[in-house]
XYZ file of C-alpha atoms in Angstrom:
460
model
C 97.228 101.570 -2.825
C 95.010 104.794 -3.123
C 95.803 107.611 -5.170
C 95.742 110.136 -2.806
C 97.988 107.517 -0.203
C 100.201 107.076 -3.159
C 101.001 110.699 -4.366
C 101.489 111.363 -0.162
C 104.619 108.753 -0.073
C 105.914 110.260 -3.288
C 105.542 113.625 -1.890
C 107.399 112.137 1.032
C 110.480 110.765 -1.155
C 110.972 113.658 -2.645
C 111.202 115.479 0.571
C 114.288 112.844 1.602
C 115.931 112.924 -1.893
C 115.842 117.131 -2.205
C 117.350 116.438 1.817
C 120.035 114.650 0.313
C 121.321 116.436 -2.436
C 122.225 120.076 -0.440
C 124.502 117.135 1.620
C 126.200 115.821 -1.407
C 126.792 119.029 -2.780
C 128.731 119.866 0.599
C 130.846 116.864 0.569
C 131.596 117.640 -2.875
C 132.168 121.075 -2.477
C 134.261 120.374 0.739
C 136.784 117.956 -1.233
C 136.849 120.439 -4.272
C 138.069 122.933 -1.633
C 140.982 120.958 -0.308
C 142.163 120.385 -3.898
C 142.111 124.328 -4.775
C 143.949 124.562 -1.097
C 146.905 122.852 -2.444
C 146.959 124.113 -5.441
C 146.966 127.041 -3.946
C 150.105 126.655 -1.450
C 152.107 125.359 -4.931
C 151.443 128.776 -6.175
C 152.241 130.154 -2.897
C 155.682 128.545 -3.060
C 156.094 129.432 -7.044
C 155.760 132.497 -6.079
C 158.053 132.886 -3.405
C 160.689 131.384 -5.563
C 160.029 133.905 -8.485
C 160.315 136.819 -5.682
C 164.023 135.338 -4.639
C 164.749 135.294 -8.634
C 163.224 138.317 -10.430
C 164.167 141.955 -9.400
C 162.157 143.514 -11.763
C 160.017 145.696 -9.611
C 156.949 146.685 -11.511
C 156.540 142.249 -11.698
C 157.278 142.541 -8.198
C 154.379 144.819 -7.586
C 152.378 142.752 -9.863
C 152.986 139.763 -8.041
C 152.295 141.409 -4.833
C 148.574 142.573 -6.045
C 148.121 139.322 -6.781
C 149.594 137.734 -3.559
C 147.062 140.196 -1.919
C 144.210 138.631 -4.183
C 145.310 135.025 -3.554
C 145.461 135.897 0.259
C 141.835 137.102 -0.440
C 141.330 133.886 -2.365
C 142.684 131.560 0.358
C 140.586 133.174 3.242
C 137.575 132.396 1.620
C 138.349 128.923 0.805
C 139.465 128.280 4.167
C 135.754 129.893 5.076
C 134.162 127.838 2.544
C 135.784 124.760 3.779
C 134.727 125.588 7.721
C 130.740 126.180 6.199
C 131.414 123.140 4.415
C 131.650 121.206 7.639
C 128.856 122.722 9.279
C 126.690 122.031 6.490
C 127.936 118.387 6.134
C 127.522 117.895 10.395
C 124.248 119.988 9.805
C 123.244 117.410 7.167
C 123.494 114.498 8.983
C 121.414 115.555 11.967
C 119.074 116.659 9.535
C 118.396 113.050 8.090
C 116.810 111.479 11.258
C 114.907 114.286 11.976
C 113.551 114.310 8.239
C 112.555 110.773 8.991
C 110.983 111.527 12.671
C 109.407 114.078 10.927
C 108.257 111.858 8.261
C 106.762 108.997 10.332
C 105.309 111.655 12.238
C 103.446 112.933 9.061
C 102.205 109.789 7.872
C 100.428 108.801 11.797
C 99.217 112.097 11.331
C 97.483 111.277 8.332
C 96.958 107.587 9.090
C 95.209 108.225 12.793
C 92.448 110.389 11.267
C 91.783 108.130 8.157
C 91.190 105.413 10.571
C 89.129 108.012 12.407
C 87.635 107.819 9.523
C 87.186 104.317 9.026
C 85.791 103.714 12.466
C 82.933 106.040 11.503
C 82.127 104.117 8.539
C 82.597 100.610 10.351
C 80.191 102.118 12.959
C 77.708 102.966 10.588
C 77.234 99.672 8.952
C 77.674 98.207 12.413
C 80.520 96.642 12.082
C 82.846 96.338 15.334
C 86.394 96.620 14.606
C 89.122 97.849 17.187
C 91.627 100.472 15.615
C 94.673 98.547 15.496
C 92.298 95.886 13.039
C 91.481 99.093 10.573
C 93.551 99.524 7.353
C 93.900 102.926 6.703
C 95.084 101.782 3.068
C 91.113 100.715 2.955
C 90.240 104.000 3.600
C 89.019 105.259 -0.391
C 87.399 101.767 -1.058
C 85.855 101.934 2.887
C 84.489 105.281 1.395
C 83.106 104.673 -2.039
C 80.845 101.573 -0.292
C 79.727 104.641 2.015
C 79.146 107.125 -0.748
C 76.901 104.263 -2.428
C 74.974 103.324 0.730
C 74.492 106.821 1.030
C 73.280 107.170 -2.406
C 71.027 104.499 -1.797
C 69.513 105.725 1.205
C 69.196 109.351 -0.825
C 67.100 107.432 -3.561
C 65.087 105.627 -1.350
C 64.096 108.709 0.795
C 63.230 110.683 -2.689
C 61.119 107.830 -3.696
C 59.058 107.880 -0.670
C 59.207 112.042 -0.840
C 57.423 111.225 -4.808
C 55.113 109.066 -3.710
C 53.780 111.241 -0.284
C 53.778 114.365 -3.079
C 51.334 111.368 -5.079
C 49.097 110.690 -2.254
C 48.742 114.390 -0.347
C 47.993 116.056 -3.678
C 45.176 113.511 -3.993
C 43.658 113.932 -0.440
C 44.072 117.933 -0.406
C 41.868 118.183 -3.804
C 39.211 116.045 -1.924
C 39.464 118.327 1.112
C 39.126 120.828 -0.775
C 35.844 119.479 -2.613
C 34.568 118.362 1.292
C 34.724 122.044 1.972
C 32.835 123.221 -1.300
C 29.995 120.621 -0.337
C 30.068 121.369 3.580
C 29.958 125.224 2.567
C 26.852 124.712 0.224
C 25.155 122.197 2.744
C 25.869 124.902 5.335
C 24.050 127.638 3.205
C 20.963 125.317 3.005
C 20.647 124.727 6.467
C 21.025 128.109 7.581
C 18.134 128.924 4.582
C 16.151 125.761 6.337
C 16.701 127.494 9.717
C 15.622 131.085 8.129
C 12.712 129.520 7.129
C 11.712 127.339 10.290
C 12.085 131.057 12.148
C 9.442 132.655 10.008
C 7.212 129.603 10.092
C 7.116 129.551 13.843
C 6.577 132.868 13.992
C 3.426 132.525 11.539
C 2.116 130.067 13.901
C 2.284 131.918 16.734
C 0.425 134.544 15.290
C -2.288 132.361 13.773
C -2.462 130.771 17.297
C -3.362 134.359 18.420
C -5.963 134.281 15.912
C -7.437 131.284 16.453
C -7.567 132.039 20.284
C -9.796 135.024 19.233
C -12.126 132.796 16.977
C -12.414 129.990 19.864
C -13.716 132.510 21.842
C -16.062 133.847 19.978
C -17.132 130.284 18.896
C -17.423 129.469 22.356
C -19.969 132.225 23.169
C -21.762 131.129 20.454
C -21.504 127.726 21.313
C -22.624 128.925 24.561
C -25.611 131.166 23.420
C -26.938 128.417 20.861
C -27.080 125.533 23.657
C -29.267 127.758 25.337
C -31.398 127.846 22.526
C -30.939 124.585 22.318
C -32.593 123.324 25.264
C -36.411 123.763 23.835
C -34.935 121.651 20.288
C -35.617 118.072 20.397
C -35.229 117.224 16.588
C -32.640 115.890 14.046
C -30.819 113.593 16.902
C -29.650 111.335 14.256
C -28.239 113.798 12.053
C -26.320 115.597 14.849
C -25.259 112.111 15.977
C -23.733 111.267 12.399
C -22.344 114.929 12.337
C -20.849 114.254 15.714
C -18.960 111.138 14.506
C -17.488 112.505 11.229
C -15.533 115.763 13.579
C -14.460 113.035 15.815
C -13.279 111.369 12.826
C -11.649 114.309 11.561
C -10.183 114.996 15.104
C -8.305 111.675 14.942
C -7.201 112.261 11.484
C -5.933 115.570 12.935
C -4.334 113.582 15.787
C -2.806 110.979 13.558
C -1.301 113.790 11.534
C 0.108 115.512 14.900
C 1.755 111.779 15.470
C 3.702 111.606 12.666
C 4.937 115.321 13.461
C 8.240 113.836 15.209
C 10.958 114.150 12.677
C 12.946 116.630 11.337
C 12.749 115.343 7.639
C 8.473 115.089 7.950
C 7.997 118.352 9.088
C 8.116 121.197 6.664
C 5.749 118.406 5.119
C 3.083 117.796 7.671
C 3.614 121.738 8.478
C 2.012 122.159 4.834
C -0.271 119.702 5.214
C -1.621 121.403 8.276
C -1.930 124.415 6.774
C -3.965 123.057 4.074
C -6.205 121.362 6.267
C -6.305 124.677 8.364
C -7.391 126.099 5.328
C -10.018 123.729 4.720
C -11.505 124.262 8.388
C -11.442 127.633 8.124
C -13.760 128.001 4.544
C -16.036 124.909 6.595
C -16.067 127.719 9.563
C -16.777 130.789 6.943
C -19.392 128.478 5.421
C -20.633 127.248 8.781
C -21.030 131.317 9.620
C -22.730 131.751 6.488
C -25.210 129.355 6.874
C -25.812 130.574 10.461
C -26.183 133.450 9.032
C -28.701 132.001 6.647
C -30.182 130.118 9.238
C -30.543 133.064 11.610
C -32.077 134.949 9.133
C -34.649 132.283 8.224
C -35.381 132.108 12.197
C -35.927 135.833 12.439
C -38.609 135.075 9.505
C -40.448 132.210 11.558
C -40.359 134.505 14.259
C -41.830 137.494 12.982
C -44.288 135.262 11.040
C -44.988 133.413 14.959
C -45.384 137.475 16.541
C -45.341 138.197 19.691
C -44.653 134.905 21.022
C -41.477 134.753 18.084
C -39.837 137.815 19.996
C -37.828 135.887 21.657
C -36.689 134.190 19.144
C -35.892 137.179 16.897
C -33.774 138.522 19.832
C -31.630 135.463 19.713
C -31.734 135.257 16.417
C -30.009 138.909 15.714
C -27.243 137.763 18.323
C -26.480 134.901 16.430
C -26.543 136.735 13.003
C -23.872 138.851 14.660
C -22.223 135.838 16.293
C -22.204 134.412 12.861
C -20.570 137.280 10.924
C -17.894 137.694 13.613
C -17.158 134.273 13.271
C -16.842 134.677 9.492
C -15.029 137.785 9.894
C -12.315 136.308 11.622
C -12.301 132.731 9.590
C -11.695 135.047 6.932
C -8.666 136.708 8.965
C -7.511 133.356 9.447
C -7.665 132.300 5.631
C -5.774 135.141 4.821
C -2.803 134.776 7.046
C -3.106 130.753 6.522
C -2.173 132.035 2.872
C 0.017 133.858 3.593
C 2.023 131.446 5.160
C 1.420 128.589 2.767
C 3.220 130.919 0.808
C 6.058 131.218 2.465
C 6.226 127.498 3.201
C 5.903 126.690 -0.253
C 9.636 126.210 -0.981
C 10.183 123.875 1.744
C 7.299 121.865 1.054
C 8.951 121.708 -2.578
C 11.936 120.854 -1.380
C 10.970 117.988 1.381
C 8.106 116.553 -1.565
C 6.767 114.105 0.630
C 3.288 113.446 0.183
C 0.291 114.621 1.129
C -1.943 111.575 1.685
C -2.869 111.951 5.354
C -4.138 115.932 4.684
C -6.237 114.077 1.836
C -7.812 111.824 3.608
C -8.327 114.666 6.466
C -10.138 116.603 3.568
C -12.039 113.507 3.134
C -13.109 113.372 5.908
C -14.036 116.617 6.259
C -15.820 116.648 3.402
C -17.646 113.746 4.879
C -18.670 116.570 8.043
C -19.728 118.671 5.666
C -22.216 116.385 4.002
C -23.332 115.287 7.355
C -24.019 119.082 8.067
C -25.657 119.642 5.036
C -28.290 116.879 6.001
C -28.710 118.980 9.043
C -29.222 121.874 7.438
C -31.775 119.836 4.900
C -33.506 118.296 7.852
C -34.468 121.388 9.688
C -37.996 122.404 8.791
C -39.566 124.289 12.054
C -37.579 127.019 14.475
C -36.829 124.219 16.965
C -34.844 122.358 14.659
C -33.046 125.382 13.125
C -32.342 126.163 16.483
C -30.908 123.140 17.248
C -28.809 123.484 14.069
C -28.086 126.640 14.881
C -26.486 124.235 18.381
C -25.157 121.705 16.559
C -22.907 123.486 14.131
C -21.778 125.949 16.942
C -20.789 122.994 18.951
C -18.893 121.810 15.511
C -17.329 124.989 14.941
C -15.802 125.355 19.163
C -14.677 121.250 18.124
C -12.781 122.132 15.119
C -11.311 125.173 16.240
C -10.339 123.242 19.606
C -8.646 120.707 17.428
C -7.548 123.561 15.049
C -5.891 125.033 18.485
C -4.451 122.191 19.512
C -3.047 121.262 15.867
C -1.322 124.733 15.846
C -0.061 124.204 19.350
C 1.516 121.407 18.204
C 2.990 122.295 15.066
C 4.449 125.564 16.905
C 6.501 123.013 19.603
C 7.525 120.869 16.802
C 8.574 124.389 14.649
C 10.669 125.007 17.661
C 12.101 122.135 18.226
C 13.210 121.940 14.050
C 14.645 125.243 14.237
C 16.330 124.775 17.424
C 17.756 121.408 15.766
C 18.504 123.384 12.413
C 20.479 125.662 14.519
C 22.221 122.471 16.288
C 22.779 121.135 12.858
C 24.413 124.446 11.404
C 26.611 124.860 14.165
C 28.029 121.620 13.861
C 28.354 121.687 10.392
C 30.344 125.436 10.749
C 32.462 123.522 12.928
C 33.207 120.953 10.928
C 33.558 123.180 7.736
C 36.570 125.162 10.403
C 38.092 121.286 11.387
C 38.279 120.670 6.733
C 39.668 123.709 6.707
C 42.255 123.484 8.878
C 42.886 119.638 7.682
C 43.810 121.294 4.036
C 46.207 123.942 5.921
C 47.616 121.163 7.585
C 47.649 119.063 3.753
C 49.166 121.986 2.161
C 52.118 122.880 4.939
C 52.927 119.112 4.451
C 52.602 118.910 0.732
C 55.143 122.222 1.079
C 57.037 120.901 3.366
C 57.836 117.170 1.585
C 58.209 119.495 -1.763
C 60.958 121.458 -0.298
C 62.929 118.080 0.663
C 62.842 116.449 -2.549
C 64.312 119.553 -4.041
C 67.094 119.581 -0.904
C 67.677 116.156 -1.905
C 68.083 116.291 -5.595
C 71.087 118.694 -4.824
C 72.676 115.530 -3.299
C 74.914 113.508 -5.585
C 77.728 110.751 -4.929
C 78.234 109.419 -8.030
């Protein structure tokens, strides 16, 4: 039997014996009260028998104060005796009522321990009825409980440890995905920053060059008119001819592999280098223009008056010619200027430069062609027709110049349109890691806070 079941039933006997002692004190106290009674009505009759015999008065009056205190005496026993009764009738309806009262008390405690029971039997799933449950059960029924329930505790702590294990884990890597995205964000928006300016530069060199292809062009323009008496150095123009279209597909080439994102801070430089290696052909170009209408003038003052003509064209070319260099040297200037600023990009791409090598080649290959030219002219016709063929050289190259820049500027655009794509996605996924460790460190709070609730739990 339980403890607690078996300190109940004592508690319960001890109810029924302190019941029936009061009732065998009454019956005891009722039979001791007919004894005195008779005792009493002896003395009575003593007494009356000493008041017949003695005539002494003061025993007389003795005897009467004690008649008056036996009267006293005899009313309450015969009160005693009545209460007596009543107590003992009392008593014995008392007894079933105790025991009503105790089988009463024990379903009252026996209904909610199998109450009790039920709950447990339901909770391993066990299907009893509630006549079937002993409620004497009930402290063994509740220590398998208390050590399911323990288990259940330690198993849900275990798996509390071991998400505490693998969250700490994953919110240090969050956290060291956001120090990464953060600095990879700060270099794009420097890579954007410097895509701005770069386009920018471009657009203003365009401007420039736009100014220079015009003025080439009326040179161009003036020098074919010159041109027309010139019959000479054919072959030389021809092989001059062929090394600008070379260069122009070199340039082209170059413009083709302008299509990535990676290649073109790279092939941006590369440009610019080879920009800067038309313009100094285009200042020396000028110069020897210069030279060459200088050396015309000369021929024409030394022809006279039927040079005049000559010297007249000759002074517009001069002028042409320093114009030209003028603004090739305008050119070189801001072209430095921006390989400046382009510098640490084309640091940090370091791709190579082998395609605005072999564009210098090949430009150097123009150059030597032109110097033939230049070598081959001995009379005013052919200097003339020099004076054609480099004009026409110098419109080509800043055509292709033009169109190089053109390009360059769309595909400048279109990288710092795509740097801004690229920083805007990476902001938003620097807000999505950032609200992934919030969400890591609520849980990691959260699944703290229950292994501490559950360490306060204990059933041993």
């Amino acid at each position: 039997m339980p403890k607690n079941i078996s300190t109940q039933v004592k508690l319960i006997g001890f109810l029924v014996v302190a019941l029936l002692i009061p009732i065998g004190l009454a019956n005891f106290i009722f039979y001791k009260a007919r004894d005195i009674t008779g005792q009493l009505n002896v003395m009575l009759a003593v007494k009356n028998l000493q008041k017949q015999n003695e005539s002494n008065m003061e025993f007389l009056t003795y005897l009467q104060s004690v008649n008056a205190k036996l009267d006293k005496l005899v009313s309450g026993i015969k009160n005693l005796e009545f209460f007596s009764r009543v107590f003992l009738i009392a008593s014995l309806a008392i007894v079933p009522l105790a025991a009503g009262a105790f089988w009463l008390f024990l379903a009252t405690i026996t209904n909610p321990m199998r109450e009790v029971l039920s709950k447990l039997y339901q909770f391993r799933n066990e299907d009893k009825s509630f006549a079937e449950i002993d409620f004497f059960q009930t402290a063994a029924e509740f220590d398998r409980f208390l050590q399911t329930s323990q288990n259940i505790l330690s198993e849900t702590r275990s798996i509390a440890q071991e998400l505490i294990r693998k969250i700490e884990p994953m919110t240090n890597m969050a956290v060291f995905s956001d120090d990464n995205v953060s600095h990879f964000f700060t270099d794009v928006q420097e890579i954007s920053r410097s895509s701005n300016y770069v386009a920018n530069t471009v657009e203003a060199t365009t401007a420039s060059i736009e100014e220079v292809s015009t003025s080439a062009q009326t040179i161009a323009d003036r020098s074919m008119t010159a041109a027309k008496d010139s019959s000479g150095a054919a072959n030389v123009a021809t092989s001059g001819r062929q090394a600008v279209t070379e260069t122009i597909g070199t340039m082209e080439s170059i413009k083709d592999e302008v299509m990535a994102l990676e290649d073109l801070i790279e092939n941006l430089n590369s440009a610019s280098k080879q920009i800067g290696e038309i313009v100094n052909t285009i200042t020396n170009i000028a110069h020897q223009t210069n030279l060459l209408a200088l050396n015309a003038a000369i021929e024409a003052a030394r022809a006279g008056e039927h040079g005049q003509g000559f010297t007249v064209v000759a002074e517009e070319v001069r002028k042409l010619a320093e114009e030209s260099e003028e603004a090739a040297e305008d050119i070189g200037k801001k072209i430095k200027g921006m390989l400046e600023k382009t510098g640490n990009a084309v640091q940090t791409i370091g791709k190579g430069t082998a395609k605005v090598i072999e564009g210098v080649t090949v430009a150097n290959v123009a150059g030597n062609n032109l110097t033939l030219i230049v070598n081959s002219v001995t009379s005013v016709n052919k200097m003339i027709q020099e004076i054609s063929n480099a004009s026409s050289e110098q419109s080509s190259n800043i055509e292709s110049l033009r169109k190089s820049i053109e390009s360059i500027s769309g595909a400048t655009k279109i990288a710092s349109e795509g740097t801004k794509r690229v920083a805007s996605a990476v902001s938003e996924q620097l807000n999505y890691i950032r609200q992934y460790i919030s969400v890591l460190k609520e849980l990691l709070t959260l699944v703290q806070l229950m292994s501490e609730m559950l360490d306060k739990f204990n059933f041993r």
